[in-house]
Tab-separated table of C-alpha atoms in Angstrom:
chain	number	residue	atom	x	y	z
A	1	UNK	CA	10.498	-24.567	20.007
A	2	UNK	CA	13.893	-23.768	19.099
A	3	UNK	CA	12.573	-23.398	15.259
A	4	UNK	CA	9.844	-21.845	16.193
A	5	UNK	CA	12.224	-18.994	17.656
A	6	UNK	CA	14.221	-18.951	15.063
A	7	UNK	CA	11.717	-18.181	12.609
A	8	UNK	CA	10.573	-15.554	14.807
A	9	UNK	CA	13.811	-13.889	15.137
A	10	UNK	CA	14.565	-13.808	11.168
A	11	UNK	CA	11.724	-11.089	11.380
A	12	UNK	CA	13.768	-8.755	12.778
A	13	UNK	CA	17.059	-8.866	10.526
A	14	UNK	CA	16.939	-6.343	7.954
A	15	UNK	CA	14.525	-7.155	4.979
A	16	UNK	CA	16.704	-8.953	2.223
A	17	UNK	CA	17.295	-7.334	-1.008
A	18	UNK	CA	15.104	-7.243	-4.187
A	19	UNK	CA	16.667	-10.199	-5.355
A	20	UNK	CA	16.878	-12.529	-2.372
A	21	UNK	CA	12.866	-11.466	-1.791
A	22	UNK	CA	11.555	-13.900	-4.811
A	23	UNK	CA	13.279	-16.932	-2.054
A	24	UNK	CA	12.234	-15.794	0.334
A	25	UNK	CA	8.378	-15.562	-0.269
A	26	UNK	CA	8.552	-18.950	-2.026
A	27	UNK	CA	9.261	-20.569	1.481
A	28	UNK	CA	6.981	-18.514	2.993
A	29	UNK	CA	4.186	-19.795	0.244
A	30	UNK	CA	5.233	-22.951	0.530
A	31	UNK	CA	4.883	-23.022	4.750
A	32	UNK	CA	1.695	-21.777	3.540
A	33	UNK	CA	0.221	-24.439	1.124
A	34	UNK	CA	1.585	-26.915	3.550
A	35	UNK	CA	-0.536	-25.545	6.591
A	36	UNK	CA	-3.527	-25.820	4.331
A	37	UNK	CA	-2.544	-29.194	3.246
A	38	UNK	CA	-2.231	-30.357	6.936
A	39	UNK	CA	-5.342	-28.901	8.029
A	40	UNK	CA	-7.241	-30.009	5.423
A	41	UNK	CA	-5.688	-33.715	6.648
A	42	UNK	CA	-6.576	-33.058	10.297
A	43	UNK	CA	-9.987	-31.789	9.807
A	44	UNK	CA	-10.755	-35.374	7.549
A	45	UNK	CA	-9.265	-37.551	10.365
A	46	UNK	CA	-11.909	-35.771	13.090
A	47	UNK	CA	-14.898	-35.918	10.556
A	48	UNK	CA	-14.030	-39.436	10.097
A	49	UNK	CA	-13.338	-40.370	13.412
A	50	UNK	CA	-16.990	-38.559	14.309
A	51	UNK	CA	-19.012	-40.479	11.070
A	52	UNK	CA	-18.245	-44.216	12.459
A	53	UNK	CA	-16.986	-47.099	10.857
A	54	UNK	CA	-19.981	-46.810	8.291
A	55	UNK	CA	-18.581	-43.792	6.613
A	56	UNK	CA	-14.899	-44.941	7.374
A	57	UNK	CA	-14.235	-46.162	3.987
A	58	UNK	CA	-15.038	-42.232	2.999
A	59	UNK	CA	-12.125	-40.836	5.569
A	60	UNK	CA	-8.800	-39.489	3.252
A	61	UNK	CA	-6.346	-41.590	2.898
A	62	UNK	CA	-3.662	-40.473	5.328
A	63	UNK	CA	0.062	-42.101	4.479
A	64	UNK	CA	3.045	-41.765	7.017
A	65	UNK	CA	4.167	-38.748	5.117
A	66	UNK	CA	1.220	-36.912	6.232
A	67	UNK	CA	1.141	-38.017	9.644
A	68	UNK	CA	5.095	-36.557	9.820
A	69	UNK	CA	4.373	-33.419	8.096
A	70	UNK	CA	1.242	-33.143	10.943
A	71	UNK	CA	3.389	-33.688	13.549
A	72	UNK	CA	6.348	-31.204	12.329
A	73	UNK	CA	2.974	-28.651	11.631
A	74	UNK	CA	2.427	-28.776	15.586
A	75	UNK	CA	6.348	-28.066	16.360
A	76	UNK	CA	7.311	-25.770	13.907
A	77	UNK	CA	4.165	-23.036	13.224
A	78	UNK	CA	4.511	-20.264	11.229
A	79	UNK	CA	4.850	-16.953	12.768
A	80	UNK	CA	1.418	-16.377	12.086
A	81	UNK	CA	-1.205	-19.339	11.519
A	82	UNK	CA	-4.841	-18.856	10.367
A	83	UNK	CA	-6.232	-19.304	14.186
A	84	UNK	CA	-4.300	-16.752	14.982
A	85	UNK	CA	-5.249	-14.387	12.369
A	86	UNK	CA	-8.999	-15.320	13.474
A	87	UNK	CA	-8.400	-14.038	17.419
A	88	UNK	CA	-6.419	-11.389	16.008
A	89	UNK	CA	-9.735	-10.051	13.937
A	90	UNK	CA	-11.740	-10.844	16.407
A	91	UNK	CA	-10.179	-8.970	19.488
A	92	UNK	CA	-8.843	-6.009	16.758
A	93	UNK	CA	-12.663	-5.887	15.052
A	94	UNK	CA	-10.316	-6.092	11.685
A	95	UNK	CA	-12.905	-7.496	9.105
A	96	UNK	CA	-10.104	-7.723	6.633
A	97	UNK	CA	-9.931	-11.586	5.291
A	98	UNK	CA	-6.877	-13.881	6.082
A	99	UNK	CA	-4.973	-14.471	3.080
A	100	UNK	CA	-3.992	-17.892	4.366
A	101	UNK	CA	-7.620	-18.654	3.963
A	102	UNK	CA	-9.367	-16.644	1.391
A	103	UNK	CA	-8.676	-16.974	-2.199
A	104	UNK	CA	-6.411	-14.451	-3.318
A	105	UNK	CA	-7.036	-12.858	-7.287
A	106	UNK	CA	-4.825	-12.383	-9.717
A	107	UNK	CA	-3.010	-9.203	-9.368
A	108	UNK	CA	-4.557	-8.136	-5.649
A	109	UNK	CA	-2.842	-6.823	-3.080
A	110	UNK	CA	-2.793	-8.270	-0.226
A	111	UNK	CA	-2.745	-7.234	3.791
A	112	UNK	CA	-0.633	-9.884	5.124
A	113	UNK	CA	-0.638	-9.608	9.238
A	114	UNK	CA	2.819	-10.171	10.394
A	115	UNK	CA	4.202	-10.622	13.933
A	116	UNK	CA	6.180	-7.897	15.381
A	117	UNK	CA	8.114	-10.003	18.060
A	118	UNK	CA	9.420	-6.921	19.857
A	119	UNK	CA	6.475	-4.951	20.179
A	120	UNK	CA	4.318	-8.897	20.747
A	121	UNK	CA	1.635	-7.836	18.539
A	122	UNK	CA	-0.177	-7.898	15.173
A	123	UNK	CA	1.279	-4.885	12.032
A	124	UNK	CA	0.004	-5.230	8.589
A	125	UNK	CA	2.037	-4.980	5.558
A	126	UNK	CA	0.882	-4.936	1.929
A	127	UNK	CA	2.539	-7.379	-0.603
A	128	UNK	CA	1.769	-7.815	-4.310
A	129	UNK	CA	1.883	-11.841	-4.063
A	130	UNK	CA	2.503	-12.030	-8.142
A	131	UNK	CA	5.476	-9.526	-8.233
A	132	UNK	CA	7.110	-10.772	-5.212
A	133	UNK	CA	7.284	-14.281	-6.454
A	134	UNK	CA	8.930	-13.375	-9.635
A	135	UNK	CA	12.417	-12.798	-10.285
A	136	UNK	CA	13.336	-9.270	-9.695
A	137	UNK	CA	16.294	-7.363	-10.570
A	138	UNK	CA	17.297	-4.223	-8.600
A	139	UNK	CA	17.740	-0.985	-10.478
A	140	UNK	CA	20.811	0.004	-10.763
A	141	UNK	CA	21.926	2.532	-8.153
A	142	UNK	CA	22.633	5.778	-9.200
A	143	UNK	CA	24.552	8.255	-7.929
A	144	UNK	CA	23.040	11.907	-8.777
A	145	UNK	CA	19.878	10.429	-7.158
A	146	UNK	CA	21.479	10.756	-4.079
A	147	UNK	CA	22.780	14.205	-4.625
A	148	UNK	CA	26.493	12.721	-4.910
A	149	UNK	CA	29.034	13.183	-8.225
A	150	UNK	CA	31.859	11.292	-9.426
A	151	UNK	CA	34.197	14.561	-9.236
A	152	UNK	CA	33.359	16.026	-5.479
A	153	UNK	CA	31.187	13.172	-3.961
A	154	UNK	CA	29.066	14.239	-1.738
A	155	UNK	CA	30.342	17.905	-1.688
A	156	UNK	CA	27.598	20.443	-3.240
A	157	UNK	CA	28.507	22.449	-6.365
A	158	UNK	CA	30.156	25.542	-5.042
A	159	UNK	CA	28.240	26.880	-1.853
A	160	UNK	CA	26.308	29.907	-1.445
A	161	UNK	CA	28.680	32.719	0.231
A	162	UNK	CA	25.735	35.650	0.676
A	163	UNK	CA	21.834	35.320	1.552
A	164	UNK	CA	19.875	37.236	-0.897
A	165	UNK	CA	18.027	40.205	0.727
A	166	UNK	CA	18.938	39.293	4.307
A	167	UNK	CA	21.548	41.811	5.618
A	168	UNK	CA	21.210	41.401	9.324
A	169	UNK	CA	22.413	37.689	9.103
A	170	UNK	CA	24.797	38.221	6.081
A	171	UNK	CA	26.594	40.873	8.385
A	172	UNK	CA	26.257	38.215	11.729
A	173	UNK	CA	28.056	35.798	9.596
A	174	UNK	CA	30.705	38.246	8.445
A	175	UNK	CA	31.435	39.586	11.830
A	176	UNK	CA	31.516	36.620	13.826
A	177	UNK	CA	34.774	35.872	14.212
A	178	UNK	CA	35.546	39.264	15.848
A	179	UNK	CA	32.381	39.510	18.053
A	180	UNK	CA	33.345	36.085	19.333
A	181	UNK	CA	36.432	37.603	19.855
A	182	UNK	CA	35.237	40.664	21.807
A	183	UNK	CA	32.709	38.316	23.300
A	184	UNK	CA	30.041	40.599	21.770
A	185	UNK	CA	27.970	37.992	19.900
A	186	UNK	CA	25.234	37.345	22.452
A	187	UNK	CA	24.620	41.469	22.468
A	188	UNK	CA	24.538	41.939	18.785
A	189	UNK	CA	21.404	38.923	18.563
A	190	UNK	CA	19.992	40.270	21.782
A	191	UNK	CA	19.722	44.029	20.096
A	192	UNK	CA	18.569	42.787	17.049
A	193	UNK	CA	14.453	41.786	17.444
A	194	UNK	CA	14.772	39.985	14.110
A	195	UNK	CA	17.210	37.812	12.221
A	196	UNK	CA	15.423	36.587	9.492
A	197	UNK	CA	12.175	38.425	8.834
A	198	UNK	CA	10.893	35.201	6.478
A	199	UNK	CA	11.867	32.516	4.372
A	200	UNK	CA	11.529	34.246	0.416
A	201	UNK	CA	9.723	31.736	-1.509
A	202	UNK	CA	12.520	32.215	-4.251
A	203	UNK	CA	15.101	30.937	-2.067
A	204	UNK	CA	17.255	27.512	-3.557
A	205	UNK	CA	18.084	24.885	-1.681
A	206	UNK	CA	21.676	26.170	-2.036
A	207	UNK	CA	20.141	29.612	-0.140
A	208	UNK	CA	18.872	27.238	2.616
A	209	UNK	CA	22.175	25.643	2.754
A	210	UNK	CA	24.080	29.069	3.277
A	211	UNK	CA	21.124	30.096	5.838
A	212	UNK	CA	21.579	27.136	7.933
A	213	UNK	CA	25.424	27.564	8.311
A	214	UNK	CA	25.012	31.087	9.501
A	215	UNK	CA	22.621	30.044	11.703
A	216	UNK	CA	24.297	27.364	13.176
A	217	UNK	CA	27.236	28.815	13.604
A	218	UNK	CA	25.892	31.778	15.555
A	219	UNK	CA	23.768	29.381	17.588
A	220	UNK	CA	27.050	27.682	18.282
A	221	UNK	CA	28.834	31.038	19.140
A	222	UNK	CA	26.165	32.259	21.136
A	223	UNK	CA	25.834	29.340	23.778
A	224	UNK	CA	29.876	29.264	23.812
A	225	UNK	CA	30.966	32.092	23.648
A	226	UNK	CA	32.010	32.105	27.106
A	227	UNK	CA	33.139	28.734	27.323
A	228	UNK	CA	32.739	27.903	31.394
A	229	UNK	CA	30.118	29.833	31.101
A	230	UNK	CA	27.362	28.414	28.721
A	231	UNK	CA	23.791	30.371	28.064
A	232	UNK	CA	21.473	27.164	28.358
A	233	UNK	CA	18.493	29.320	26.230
A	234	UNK	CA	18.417	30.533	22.615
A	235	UNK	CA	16.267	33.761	22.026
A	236	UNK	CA	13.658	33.324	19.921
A	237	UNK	CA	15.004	35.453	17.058
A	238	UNK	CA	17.583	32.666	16.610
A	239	UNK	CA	15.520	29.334	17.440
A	240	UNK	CA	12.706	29.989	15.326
A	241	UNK	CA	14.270	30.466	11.690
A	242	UNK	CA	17.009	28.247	12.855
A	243	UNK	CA	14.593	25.237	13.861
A	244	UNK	CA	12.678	26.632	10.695
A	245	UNK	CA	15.185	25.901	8.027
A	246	UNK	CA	16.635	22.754	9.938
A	247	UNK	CA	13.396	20.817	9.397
A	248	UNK	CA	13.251	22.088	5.370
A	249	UNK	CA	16.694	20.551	5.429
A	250	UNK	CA	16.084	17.912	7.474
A	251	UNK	CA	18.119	18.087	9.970
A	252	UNK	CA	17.856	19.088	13.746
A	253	UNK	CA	18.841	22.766	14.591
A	254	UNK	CA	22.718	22.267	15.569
A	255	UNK	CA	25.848	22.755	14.196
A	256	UNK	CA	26.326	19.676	12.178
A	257	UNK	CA	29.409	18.865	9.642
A	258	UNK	CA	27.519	19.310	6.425
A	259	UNK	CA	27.470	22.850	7.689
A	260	UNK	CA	30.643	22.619	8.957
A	261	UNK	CA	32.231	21.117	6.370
A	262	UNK	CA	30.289	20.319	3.433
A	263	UNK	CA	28.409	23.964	2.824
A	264	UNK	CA	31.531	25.780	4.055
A	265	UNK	CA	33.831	26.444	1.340
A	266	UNK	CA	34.926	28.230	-1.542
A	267	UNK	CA	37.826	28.220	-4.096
A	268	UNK	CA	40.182	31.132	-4.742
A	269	UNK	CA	40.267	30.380	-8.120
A	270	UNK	CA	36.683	28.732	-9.591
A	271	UNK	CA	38.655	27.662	-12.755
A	272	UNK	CA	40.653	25.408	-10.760
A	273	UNK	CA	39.429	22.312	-8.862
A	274	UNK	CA	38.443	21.433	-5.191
A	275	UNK	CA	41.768	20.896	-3.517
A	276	UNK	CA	44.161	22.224	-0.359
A	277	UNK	CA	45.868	24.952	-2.229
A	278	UNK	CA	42.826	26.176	-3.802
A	279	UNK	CA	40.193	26.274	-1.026
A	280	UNK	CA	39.087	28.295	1.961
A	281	UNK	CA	36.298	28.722	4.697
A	282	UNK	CA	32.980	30.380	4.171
A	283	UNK	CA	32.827	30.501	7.813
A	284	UNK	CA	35.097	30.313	11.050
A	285	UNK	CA	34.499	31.185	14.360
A	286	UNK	CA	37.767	32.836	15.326
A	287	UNK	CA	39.987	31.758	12.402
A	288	UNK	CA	43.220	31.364	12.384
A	289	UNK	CA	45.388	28.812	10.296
A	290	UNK	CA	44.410	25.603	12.968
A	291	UNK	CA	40.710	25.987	12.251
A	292	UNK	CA	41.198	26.843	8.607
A	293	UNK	CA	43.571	23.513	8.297
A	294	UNK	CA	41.591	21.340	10.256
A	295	UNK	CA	38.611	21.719	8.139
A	296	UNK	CA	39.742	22.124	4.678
A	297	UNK	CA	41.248	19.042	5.252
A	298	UNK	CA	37.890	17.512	5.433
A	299	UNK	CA	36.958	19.200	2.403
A	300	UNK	CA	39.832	17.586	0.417
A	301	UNK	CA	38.902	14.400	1.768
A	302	UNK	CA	34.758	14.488	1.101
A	303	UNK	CA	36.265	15.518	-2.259
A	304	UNK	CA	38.732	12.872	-3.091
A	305	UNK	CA	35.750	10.299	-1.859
A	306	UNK	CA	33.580	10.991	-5.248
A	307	UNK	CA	35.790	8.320	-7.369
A	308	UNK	CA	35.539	5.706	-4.615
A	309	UNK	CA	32.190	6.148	-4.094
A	310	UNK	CA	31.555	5.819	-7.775
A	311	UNK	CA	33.862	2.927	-7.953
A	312	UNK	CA	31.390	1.394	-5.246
A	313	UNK	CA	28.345	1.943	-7.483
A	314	UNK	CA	29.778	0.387	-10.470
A	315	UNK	CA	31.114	-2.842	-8.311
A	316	UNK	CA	27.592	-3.373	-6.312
A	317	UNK	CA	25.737	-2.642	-10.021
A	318	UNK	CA	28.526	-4.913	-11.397
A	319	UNK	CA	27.880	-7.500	-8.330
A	320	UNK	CA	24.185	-7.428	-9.566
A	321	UNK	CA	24.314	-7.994	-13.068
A	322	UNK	CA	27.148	-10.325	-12.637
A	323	UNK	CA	29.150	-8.345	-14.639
A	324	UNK	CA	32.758	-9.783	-12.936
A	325	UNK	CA	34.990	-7.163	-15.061
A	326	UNK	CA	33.020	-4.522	-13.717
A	327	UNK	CA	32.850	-5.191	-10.399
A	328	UNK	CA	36.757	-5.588	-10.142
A	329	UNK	CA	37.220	-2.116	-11.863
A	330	UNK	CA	34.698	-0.256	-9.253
A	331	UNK	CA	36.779	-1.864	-6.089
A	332	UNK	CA	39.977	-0.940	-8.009
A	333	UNK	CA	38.998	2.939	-8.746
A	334	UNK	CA	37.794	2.656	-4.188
A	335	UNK	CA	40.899	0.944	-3.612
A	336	UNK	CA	42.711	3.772	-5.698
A	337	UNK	CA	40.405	6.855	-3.716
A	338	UNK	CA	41.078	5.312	-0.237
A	339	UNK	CA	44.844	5.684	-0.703
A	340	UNK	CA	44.134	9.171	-1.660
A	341	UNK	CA	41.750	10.181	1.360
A	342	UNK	CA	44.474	8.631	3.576
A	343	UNK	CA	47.493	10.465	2.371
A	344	UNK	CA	45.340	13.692	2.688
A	345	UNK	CA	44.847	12.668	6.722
A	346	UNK	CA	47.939	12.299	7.268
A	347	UNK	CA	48.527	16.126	6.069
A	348	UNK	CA	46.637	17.091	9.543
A	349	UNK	CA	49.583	18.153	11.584
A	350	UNK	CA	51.267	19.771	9.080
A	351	UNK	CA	49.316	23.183	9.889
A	352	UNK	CA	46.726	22.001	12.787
A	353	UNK	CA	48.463	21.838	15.929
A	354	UNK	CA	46.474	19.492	19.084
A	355	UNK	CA	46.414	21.791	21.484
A	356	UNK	CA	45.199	25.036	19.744
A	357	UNK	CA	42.679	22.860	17.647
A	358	UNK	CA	41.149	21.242	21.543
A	359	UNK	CA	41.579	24.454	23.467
A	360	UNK	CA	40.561	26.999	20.568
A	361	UNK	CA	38.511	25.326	17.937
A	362	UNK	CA	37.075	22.358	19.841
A	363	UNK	CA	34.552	24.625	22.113
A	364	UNK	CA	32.823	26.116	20.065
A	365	UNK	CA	31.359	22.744	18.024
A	366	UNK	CA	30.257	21.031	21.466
A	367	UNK	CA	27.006	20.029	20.740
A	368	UNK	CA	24.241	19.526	24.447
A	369	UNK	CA	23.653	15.825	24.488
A	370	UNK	CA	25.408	14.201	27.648
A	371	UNK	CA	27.183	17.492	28.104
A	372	UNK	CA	28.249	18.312	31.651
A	373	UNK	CA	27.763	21.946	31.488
A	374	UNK	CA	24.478	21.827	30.202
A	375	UNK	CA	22.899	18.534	31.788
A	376	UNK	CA	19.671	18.944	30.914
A	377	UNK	CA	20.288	20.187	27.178
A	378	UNK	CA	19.055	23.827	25.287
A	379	UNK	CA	16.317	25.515	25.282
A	380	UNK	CA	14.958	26.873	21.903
A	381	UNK	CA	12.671	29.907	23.075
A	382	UNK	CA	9.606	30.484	20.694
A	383	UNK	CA	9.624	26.999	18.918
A	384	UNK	CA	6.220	25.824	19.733
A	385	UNK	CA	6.992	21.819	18.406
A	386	UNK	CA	9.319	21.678	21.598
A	387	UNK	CA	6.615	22.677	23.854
A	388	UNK	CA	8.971	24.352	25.859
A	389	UNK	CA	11.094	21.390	26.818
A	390	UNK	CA	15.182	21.748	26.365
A	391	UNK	CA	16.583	19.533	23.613
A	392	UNK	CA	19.340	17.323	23.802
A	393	UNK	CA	21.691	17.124	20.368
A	394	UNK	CA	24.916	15.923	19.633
A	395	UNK	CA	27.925	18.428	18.497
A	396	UNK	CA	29.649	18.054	15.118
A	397	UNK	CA	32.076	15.606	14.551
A	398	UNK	CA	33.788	13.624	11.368
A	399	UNK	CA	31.739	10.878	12.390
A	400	UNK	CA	28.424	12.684	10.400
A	401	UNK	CA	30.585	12.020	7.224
A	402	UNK	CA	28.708	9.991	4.848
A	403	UNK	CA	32.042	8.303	3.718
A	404	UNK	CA	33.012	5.310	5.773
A	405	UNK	CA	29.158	3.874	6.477
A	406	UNK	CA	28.616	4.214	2.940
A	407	UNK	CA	31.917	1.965	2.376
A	408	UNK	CA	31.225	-0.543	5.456
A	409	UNK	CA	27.336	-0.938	3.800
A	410	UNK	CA	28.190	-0.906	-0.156
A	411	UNK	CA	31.064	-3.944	0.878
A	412	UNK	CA	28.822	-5.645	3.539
A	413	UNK	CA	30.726	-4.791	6.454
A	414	UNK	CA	29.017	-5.296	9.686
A	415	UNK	CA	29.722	-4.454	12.726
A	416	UNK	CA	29.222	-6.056	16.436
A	417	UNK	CA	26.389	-3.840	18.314
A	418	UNK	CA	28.202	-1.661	21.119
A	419	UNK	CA	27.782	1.755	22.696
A	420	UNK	CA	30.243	2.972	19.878
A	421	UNK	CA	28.293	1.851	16.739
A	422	UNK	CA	25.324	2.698	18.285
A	423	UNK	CA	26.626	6.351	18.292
A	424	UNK	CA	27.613	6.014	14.739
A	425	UNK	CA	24.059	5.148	14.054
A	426	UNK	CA	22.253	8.048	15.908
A	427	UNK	CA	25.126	9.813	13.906
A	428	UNK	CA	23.086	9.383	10.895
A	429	UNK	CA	20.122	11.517	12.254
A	430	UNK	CA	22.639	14.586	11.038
A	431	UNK	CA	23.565	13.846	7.495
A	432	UNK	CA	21.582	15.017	5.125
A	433	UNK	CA	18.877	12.924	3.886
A	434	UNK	CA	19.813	11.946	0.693
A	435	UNK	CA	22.778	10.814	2.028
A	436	UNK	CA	21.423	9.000	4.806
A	437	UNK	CA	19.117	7.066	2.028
A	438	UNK	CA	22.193	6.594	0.316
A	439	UNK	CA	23.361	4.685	3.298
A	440	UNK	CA	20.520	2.926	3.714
């Protein structure tokens, strides 16, 4: 029984990677072969034991061996076994044949049933039996596939500052700050019927990018802007292109730290790099040199990541190939970035001080998941997928960088489940999703 379990269980660890997999379906083929073998055995035994003792000199000859390997068959079954499969088709009407007992041809693929043991039921899954027992190699991971670089990691090229053709919300971006200020930011969307009139089919993903920061940050503004006082409904001028270019970016519709941080910036000087001295905000809520710090900051950070994170590629690619020299040289070049990020962290305080950044800057990026002032989340008036129904979403926070669950999965770092990592997992749903699949 206890094998039995723990065969059951190894379903639901993550699958292993390509080139564990060739192993891995070898046992499984061989559990396979040996099922057939026994049941071929049994099935002899109970013909001969039905024929008599005329026809027993035509019963297989069955050796202590088999008898063992019988008796292990009965204790330790495969997840799924061939009677299984049978009820299986014949309570599911599935008329697809069990490749444990039908022939399989060369180069078929095949629906293997497999046994969800969470769910307790039947899911199919496709294999290609000839691939899968071959040696594989991964390909070798590669950065720009991923939208990531070498030089700003997984910072765009410079953001977009201005939405072509779309005044209303290029001047709601640009005034913010001070109608936050004057606490004039829920009349200005209120007066103003229409945001965004439509989505121009010549807009970039860069456009979408500088859209969605706007948006969220006027979303943001508009349910804070009187802090104690939170409006738990979005017009519909402002949910519907914000929940519109959200889902082309794959995100939800919130303030999240791509747009925070990641889409947010510009250099003074565009001959010069990404770096403290030479960057500012796209966007702010009410400014000021704490906000401005605090973020930036970030910046300099996601920047200072791109060497480590190609370091990382080059040691897991090295890892694979077995190429020793260069996986030492691409946990060298991480080592070498993680010293960086951490000197630039410990800049924070030199022009963000704690209580301006929690009582001025904080507010505003609450998010209405688990939120006390809006317990039962925000309504997105006029987006028909919600039906009506408030949403619940989490605020931004550095834990939607890509950085450190990129470093914890390219080194193998796990991490004992808790209500803290699984936060840092639901975390995930905000990156964008190249960077997510990065992750993953």
């Amino acid at each position: 029984m206890k094998r039995k379990q723990a065969t059951l269980l190894s379903l639901l660890r993550p699958p292993a990677p390509p080139f564990a997999l060739s192993s891995s379906f070898q046992r499984l083929a061989k559990q396979v072969r040996e099922e057939r073998s026994t049941a071929a055995v049994e099935r002899g035994l109970s013909q001969g034991a039905r024929s008599g003792s005329k026809e027993s000199s035509s019963r297989p000859c069955v050796t202590p061996s088999d008898r063992a390997r019988s008796a292990s068959r009965r204790t330790t079954r495969l997840p799924f076994s061939s009677r299984a499969l049978r009820e299986h088709r014949r309570s599911s009407g599935c008329s697809i044949p069990s490749p444990l007992t039908a022939p399989v041809p060369r180069g078929a693929i095949v629906l293997y049933p497999i046994y969800n043991v969470i769910e307790s039921c039947w899911v199919p899954r496709f294999f290609e039996p000839e691939a899968l027992m071959k040696p594989t190699t991964p390909a070798p991971l590669v950065l720009s596939d991923f939208e990531i670089t070498p030089e700003q990691g997984f910072l765009p090229r410079d953001p977009e500052e201005h939405l072509p053709d779309c005044s209303t919300l290029n001047q709601l971006g640009h005034e913010l700050p001070k109608l936050l200020s004057a606490r004039m930011v829920r009349r200005f969307i209120d007066e103003h019927p229409t945001l965004l009139p439509s989505v121009p089919a010549s807009w970039r993903i860069e456009d979408y990018r500088a859209a969605m920061r706007i948006l969220s940050f006027a979303g943001h503004a508009y349910v804070w802007e009187v802090p104690d006082q939170p409006a738990n409904t979005l017009p519909p001028q402002l949910a519907q292109p914000w929940h519109q270019i959200a889902k082309h970016l794959g995100r939800p519709p919130v303030l999240s730290y791509a747009s925070y941080a990641l889409d947010n910036w510009r250099r003074l000087d565009p001959a010069k790099p990404v770096r403290l001295d030479n960057i500012v905000l796209l966007q702010n809520f009410l400014g000021g040199l704490d906000e401005e710090w605090f973020v930036v900051v970030h910046i300099q950070i996601e920047r200072e990541a791109g060497p480590g994170l190609a370091g990382l590629v080059r040691a897991v690619n090295g890892a694979v190939t077995d190429k020793e020299d260069e996986t030492l040289q691409g946990l060298a070049s991480l080592a070498q970035a993680q010293e960086a990020m951490r000197d630039t962290l410990l800049r924070m305080k030199e022009r963000c001080d704690p209580y301006v950044y929690y009582t001025r800057v904080r507010p505003y990026i609450h998010g209405w998941n688990n939120n006390p002032a809006l317990p039962n989340g925000l309504g997105y008036e006029g987006v028909a997928a919600y039906e009506g129904r408030p949403q619940q979403f989490r605020g931004e926070t550095g834990a939607q960088s890509s950085i450190v669950p990129c470093l914890d999965a390219g080194l193998g770092i796990g991490h004992a489940p808790d209500p803290l990592t699984v936060y840092l997992q639901e975390m995930r749903d905000y990156m964008p999703p190249r960077h997510r699949t990065f992750i993953q």
